[in-house]
Amino acid sequence: TGQNLGARQPERAERSGYMAAKIAAIFMSCVGLMFFFFSHELAGFFTNDAAVQQAAGECWKIMAFSQPFLAYVMVLAGALRGAGDTKYVLLVTL
C-alpha cells in the first residue's frame, strides 16, 4: 500500500489491498473448515481430558465461522496503516 501510494498510484494501492484481503479470507475460510470439522482433534493437541476436549471443540466450531471475516479486517487494517491512516484503524480495532 505504502509503496503504491509513494509511486502515486492510489488505484493500484486500493486494488492490491482488496485483493490481499480476498486471498486472506479465502485461505482462512479453508482454515475455518478445518477448525469446524476437526475441532475435537485439534483440542486433543492441548489436553487429554475428554470433557475439556468437548468444550474446546465446541468453541473451535464457533470460532471457525469468524476466520474469513477476521482475516479480511486484519488485512484491510494493515493496508490502512500502510497508507498512514493509523488513528482510524486504532479506533476501529479497539
Tab-separated table of N, CA and C in Angstrom:
chain	number	residue	atom	x	y	z
A	1	THR	N	0.824	-1.187	0.000
A	1	THR	CA	0.000	0.000	0.000
A	1	THR	C	0.866	1.247	0.000
A	2	GLY	N	1.782	1.309	0.954
A	2	GLY	CA	2.644	2.477	1.048
A	2	GLY	C	3.491	2.669	-0.195
A	3	GLN	N	3.979	1.569	-0.758
A	3	GLN	CA	4.803	1.654	-1.961
A	3	GLN	C	3.985	2.189	-3.135
A	4	ASN	N	2.775	1.694	-3.291
A	4	ASN	CA	1.928	2.168	-4.387
A	4	ASN	C	1.528	3.624	-4.197
A	5	LEU	N	1.246	4.015	-2.973
A	5	LEU	CA	0.912	5.419	-2.734
A	5	LEU	C	2.117	6.313	-2.986
A	6	GLY	N	3.299	5.831	-2.605
A	6	GLY	CA	4.518	6.594	-2.875
A	6	GLY	C	4.792	6.732	-4.363
A	7	ALA	N	4.373	5.736	-5.131
A	7	ALA	CA	4.531	5.783	-6.586
A	7	ALA	C	3.390	6.547	-7.251
A	8	ARG	N	2.554	7.190	-6.439
A	8	ARG	CA	1.419	7.974	-6.915
A	8	ARG	C	0.439	7.129	-7.744
A	9	GLN	N	0.169	5.928	-7.232
A	9	GLN	CA	-0.793	5.044	-7.881
A	9	GLN	C	-1.812	4.564	-6.843
A	10	PRO	N	-2.679	5.465	-6.388
A	10	PRO	CA	-3.631	5.098	-5.334
A	10	PRO	C	-4.629	4.019	-5.763
A	11	GLU	N	-4.976	3.985	-7.056
A	11	GLU	CA	-5.908	2.952	-7.516
A	11	GLU	C	-5.294	1.569	-7.354
A	12	ARG	N	-4.008	1.455	-7.691
A	12	ARG	CA	-3.320	0.170	-7.545
A	12	ARG	C	-3.186	-0.202	-6.074
A	13	ALA	N	-2.981	0.785	-5.216
A	13	ALA	CA	-2.899	0.523	-3.778
A	13	ALA	C	-4.227	-0.025	-3.273
A	14	GLU	N	-5.315	0.573	-3.704
A	14	GLU	CA	-6.638	0.108	-3.282
A	14	GLU	C	-6.917	-1.296	-3.802
A	15	ARG	N	-6.629	-1.521	-5.090
A	15	ARG	CA	-6.851	-2.847	-5.682
A	15	ARG	C	-6.036	-3.922	-4.975
A	16	SER	N	-4.772	-3.618	-4.701
A	16	SER	CA	-3.921	-4.629	-4.064
A	16	SER	C	-4.367	-4.909	-2.636
A	17	GLY	N	-4.858	-3.899	-1.939
A	17	GLY	CA	-5.369	-4.111	-0.588
A	17	GLY	C	-6.581	-5.021	-0.580
A	18	TYR	N	-7.519	-4.758	-1.478
A	18	TYR	CA	-8.711	-5.601	-1.547
A	18	TYR	C	-8.379	-7.012	-2.039
A	19	MET	N	-7.443	-7.119	-2.980
A	19	MET	CA	-7.048	-8.442	-3.474
A	19	MET	C	-6.398	-9.259	-2.359
A	20	ALA	N	-5.520	-8.631	-1.594
A	20	ALA	CA	-4.881	-9.329	-0.475
A	20	ALA	C	-5.914	-9.739	0.564
A	21	ALA	N	-6.903	-8.892	0.808
A	21	ALA	CA	-7.956	-9.222	1.774
A	21	ALA	C	-8.785	-10.406	1.288
A	22	LYS	N	-9.088	-10.446	-0.005
A	22	LYS	CA	-9.854	-11.571	-0.546
A	22	LYS	C	-9.067	-12.872	-0.449
A	23	ILE	N	-7.780	-12.816	-0.767
A	23	ILE	CA	-6.941	-14.014	-0.680
A	23	ILE	C	-6.872	-14.504	0.759
A	24	ALA	N	-6.696	-13.587	1.692
A	24	ALA	CA	-6.638	-13.962	3.107
A	24	ALA	C	-7.961	-14.565	3.564
A	25	ALA	N	-9.072	-13.999	3.120
A	25	ALA	CA	-10.383	-14.525	3.508
A	25	ALA	C	-10.601	-15.928	2.945
A	26	ILE	N	-10.174	-16.155	1.720
A	26	ILE	CA	-10.305	-17.492	1.124
A	26	ILE	C	-9.446	-18.496	1.880
A	27	PHE	N	-8.198	-18.121	2.158
A	27	PHE	CA	-7.307	-19.016	2.899
A	27	PHE	C	-7.878	-19.329	4.273
A	28	MET	N	-8.338	-18.302	4.975
A	28	MET	CA	-8.855	-18.517	6.323
A	28	MET	C	-10.216	-19.216	6.309
A	29	SER	N	-10.926	-19.173	5.195
A	29	SER	CA	-12.135	-19.986	5.072
A	29	SER	C	-11.769	-21.464	5.092
A	30	CYS	N	-10.677	-21.803	4.413
A	30	CYS	CA	-10.193	-23.190	4.440
A	30	CYS	C	-9.756	-23.579	5.844
A	31	VAL	N	-9.056	-22.682	6.518
A	31	VAL	CA	-8.651	-22.946	7.899
A	31	VAL	C	-9.886	-23.087	8.784
A	32	GLY	N	-10.875	-22.243	8.568
A	32	GLY	CA	-12.117	-22.327	9.329
A	32	GLY	C	-12.825	-23.660	9.128
A	33	LEU	N	-12.789	-24.180	7.904
A	33	LEU	CA	-13.374	-25.500	7.660
A	33	LEU	C	-12.642	-26.578	8.450
A	34	MET	N	-11.316	-26.470	8.502
A	34	MET	CA	-10.548	-27.425	9.314
A	34	MET	C	-10.892	-27.270	10.786
A	35	PHE	N	-11.022	-26.027	11.245
A	35	PHE	CA	-11.422	-25.798	12.636
A	35	PHE	C	-12.770	-26.456	12.918
A	36	PHE	N	-13.689	-26.345	11.977
A	36	PHE	CA	-15.035	-26.868	12.198
A	36	PHE	C	-15.057	-28.398	12.186
A	37	PHE	N	-14.467	-28.995	11.159
A	37	PHE	CA	-14.576	-30.442	11.002
A	37	PHE	C	-13.601	-31.239	11.871
A	38	PHE	N	-12.516	-30.620	12.308
A	38	PHE	CA	-11.534	-31.321	13.137
A	38	PHE	C	-11.371	-30.652	14.496
A	39	SER	N	-12.439	-30.055	14.990
A	39	SER	CA	-12.352	-29.279	16.229
A	39	SER	C	-11.943	-30.127	17.427
A	40	HIS	N	-12.511	-31.301	17.567
A	40	HIS	CA	-12.193	-32.135	18.729
A	40	HIS	C	-10.775	-32.702	18.627
A	41	GLU	N	-10.348	-33.015	17.422
A	41	GLU	CA	-8.978	-33.498	17.236
A	41	GLU	C	-7.971	-32.392	17.552
A	42	LEU	N	-8.279	-31.175	17.114
A	42	LEU	CA	-7.392	-30.049	17.413
A	42	LEU	C	-7.323	-29.789	18.909
A	43	ALA	N	-8.445	-29.896	19.585
A	43	ALA	CA	-8.454	-29.707	21.038
A	43	ALA	C	-7.625	-30.780	21.721
A	44	GLY	N	-7.557	-31.961	21.131
A	44	GLY	CA	-6.770	-33.051	21.692
A	44	GLY	C	-5.281	-32.773	21.725
A	45	PHE	N	-4.811	-31.837	20.915
A	45	PHE	CA	-3.394	-31.457	20.960
A	45	PHE	C	-3.045	-30.749	22.266
A	46	PHE	N	-4.028	-30.168	22.912
A	46	PHE	CA	-3.778	-29.337	24.082
A	46	PHE	C	-4.120	-30.006	25.407
A	47	THR	N	-4.981	-31.021	25.374
A	47	THR	CA	-5.367	-31.685	26.623
A	47	THR	C	-5.827	-33.109	26.335
A	48	ASN	N	-5.717	-33.951	27.348
A	48	ASN	CA	-6.211	-35.322	27.239
A	48	ASN	C	-7.560	-35.497	27.924
A	49	ASP	N	-8.019	-34.483	28.618
A	49	ASP	CA	-9.291	-34.533	29.343
A	49	ASP	C	-10.451	-34.468	28.344
A	50	ALA	N	-11.277	-35.508	28.331
A	50	ALA	CA	-12.363	-35.603	27.349
A	50	ALA	C	-13.383	-34.479	27.498
A	51	ALA	N	-13.682	-34.082	28.730
A	51	ALA	CA	-14.659	-33.005	28.939
A	51	ALA	C	-14.124	-31.677	28.409
A	52	VAL	N	-12.852	-31.434	28.641
A	52	VAL	CA	-12.238	-30.199	28.143
A	52	VAL	C	-12.162	-30.233	26.620
A	53	GLN	N	-11.836	-31.391	26.061
A	53	GLN	CA	-11.801	-31.520	24.600
A	53	GLN	C	-13.175	-31.234	23.995
A	54	GLN	N	-14.209	-31.729	24.638
A	54	GLN	CA	-15.571	-31.499	24.146
A	54	GLN	C	-15.916	-30.011	24.168
A	55	ALA	N	-15.641	-29.359	25.289
A	55	ALA	CA	-15.946	-27.926	25.415
A	55	ALA	C	-15.102	-27.101	24.453
A	56	ALA	N	-13.815	-27.415	24.375
A	56	ALA	CA	-12.928	-26.673	23.471
A	56	ALA	C	-13.321	-26.909	22.020
A	57	GLY	N	-13.732	-28.128	21.708
A	57	GLY	CA	-14.163	-28.430	20.342
A	57	GLY	C	-15.352	-27.591	19.921
A	58	GLU	N	-16.275	-27.380	20.840
A	58	GLU	CA	-17.424	-26.531	20.529
A	58	GLU	C	-16.987	-25.084	20.307
A	59	CYS	N	-16.042	-24.620	21.100
A	59	CYS	CA	-15.513	-23.255	20.915
A	59	CYS	C	-14.827	-23.120	19.565
A	60	TRP	N	-14.058	-24.136	19.168
A	60	TRP	CA	-13.376	-24.102	17.873
A	60	TRP	C	-14.394	-24.031	16.740
A	61	LYS	N	-15.512	-24.738	16.895
A	61	LYS	CA	-16.546	-24.699	15.849
A	61	LYS	C	-17.140	-23.302	15.721
A	62	ILE	N	-17.339	-22.642	16.837
A	62	ILE	CA	-17.862	-21.273	16.801
A	62	ILE	C	-16.836	-20.336	16.168
A	63	MET	N	-15.571	-20.492	16.559
A	63	MET	CA	-14.507	-19.641	16.016
A	63	MET	C	-14.312	-19.851	14.521
A	64	ALA	N	-14.640	-21.031	14.038
A	64	ALA	CA	-14.430	-21.351	12.628
A	64	ALA	C	-15.146	-20.367	11.712
A	65	PHE	N	-16.339	-19.946	12.107
A	65	PHE	CA	-17.127	-19.054	11.254
A	65	PHE	C	-16.567	-17.639	11.187
A	66	SER	N	-15.806	-17.236	12.177
A	66	SER	CA	-15.284	-15.868	12.197
A	66	SER	C	-13.979	-15.711	11.423
A	67	GLN	N	-13.323	-16.796	11.082
A	67	GLN	CA	-11.991	-16.716	10.496
A	67	GLN	C	-11.909	-15.897	9.202
A	68	PRO	N	-12.776	-16.115	8.215
A	68	PRO	CA	-12.644	-15.310	6.996
A	68	PRO	C	-12.876	-13.825	7.236
A	69	PHE	N	-13.802	-13.501	8.130
A	69	PHE	CA	-14.090	-12.092	8.413
A	69	PHE	C	-12.929	-11.432	9.151
A	70	LEU	N	-12.357	-12.153	10.110
A	70	LEU	CA	-11.200	-11.615	10.830
A	70	LEU	C	-10.030	-11.388	9.887
A	71	ALA	N	-9.801	-12.325	8.976
A	71	ALA	CA	-8.708	-12.176	8.019
A	71	ALA	C	-8.922	-10.942	7.147
A	72	TYR	N	-10.136	-10.758	6.668
A	72	TYR	CA	-10.455	-9.620	5.808
A	72	TYR	C	-10.192	-8.306	6.536
A	73	VAL	N	-10.666	-8.225	7.775
A	73	VAL	CA	-10.497	-7.000	8.560
A	73	VAL	C	-9.027	-6.747	8.872
A	74	MET	N	-8.293	-7.787	9.240
A	74	MET	CA	-6.881	-7.602	9.587
A	74	MET	C	-6.066	-7.114	8.395
A	75	VAL	N	-6.326	-7.673	7.226
A	75	VAL	CA	-5.568	-7.256	6.040
A	75	VAL	C	-5.924	-5.825	5.654
A	76	LEU	N	-7.202	-5.489	5.675
A	76	LEU	CA	-7.577	-4.116	5.327
A	76	LEU	C	-7.070	-3.117	6.361
A	77	ALA	N	-7.033	-3.512	7.633
A	77	ALA	CA	-6.464	-2.633	8.660
A	77	ALA	C	-4.981	-2.419	8.398
A	78	GLY	N	-4.283	-3.467	7.990
A	78	GLY	CA	-2.870	-3.325	7.644
A	78	GLY	C	-2.669	-2.426	6.439
A	79	ALA	N	-3.576	-2.516	5.465
A	79	ALA	CA	-3.482	-1.646	4.290
A	79	ALA	C	-3.688	-0.189	4.681
A	80	LEU	N	-4.637	0.064	5.563
A	80	LEU	CA	-4.851	1.442	6.018
A	80	LEU	C	-3.656	1.958	6.816
A	81	ARG	N	-3.075	1.094	7.646
A	81	ARG	CA	-1.869	1.510	8.379
A	81	ARG	C	-0.740	1.809	7.405
A	82	GLY	N	-0.616	0.995	6.362
A	82	GLY	CA	0.405	1.236	5.346
A	82	GLY	C	0.182	2.538	4.605
A	83	ALA	N	-1.075	2.956	4.517
A	83	ALA	CA	-1.399	4.226	3.864
A	83	ALA	C	-1.197	5.407	4.797
A	84	GLY	N	-0.902	5.113	6.066
A	84	GLY	CA	-0.651	6.183	7.022
A	84	GLY	C	-1.841	6.554	7.876
A	85	ASP	N	-2.955	5.857	7.716
A	85	ASP	CA	-4.162	6.179	8.483
A	85	ASP	C	-4.212	5.309	9.734
A	86	THR	N	-3.389	5.639	10.711
A	86	THR	CA	-3.275	4.789	11.898
A	86	THR	C	-4.333	5.097	12.952
A	87	LYS	N	-4.779	6.334	13.044
A	87	LYS	CA	-5.746	6.697	14.085
A	87	LYS	C	-7.098	6.018	13.847
A	88	TYR	N	-7.580	6.023	12.616
A	88	TYR	CA	-8.856	5.387	12.299
A	88	TYR	C	-8.791	3.887	12.578
A	89	VAL	N	-7.688	3.258	12.180
A	89	VAL	CA	-7.526	1.822	12.413
A	89	VAL	C	-7.517	1.529	13.905
A	90	LEU	N	-6.858	2.360	14.680
A	90	LEU	CA	-6.837	2.178	16.129
A	90	LEU	C	-8.247	2.222	16.693
A	91	LEU	N	-9.022	3.203	16.290
A	91	LEU	CA	-10.380	3.344	16.817
A	91	LEU	C	-11.280	2.185	16.401
A	92	VAL	N	-11.144	1.727	15.173
A	92	VAL	CA	-11.997	0.653	14.674
A	92	VAL	C	-11.635	-0.686	15.301
A	93	THR	N	-10.366	-0.926	15.533
A	93	THR	CA	-9.942	-2.237	16.030
A	93	THR	C	-9.926	-2.337	17.543
A	94	LEU	N	-10.341	-1.295	18.246
A	94	LEU	CA	-10.436	-1.405	19.700
A	94	LEU	C	-11.540	-2.332	20.010
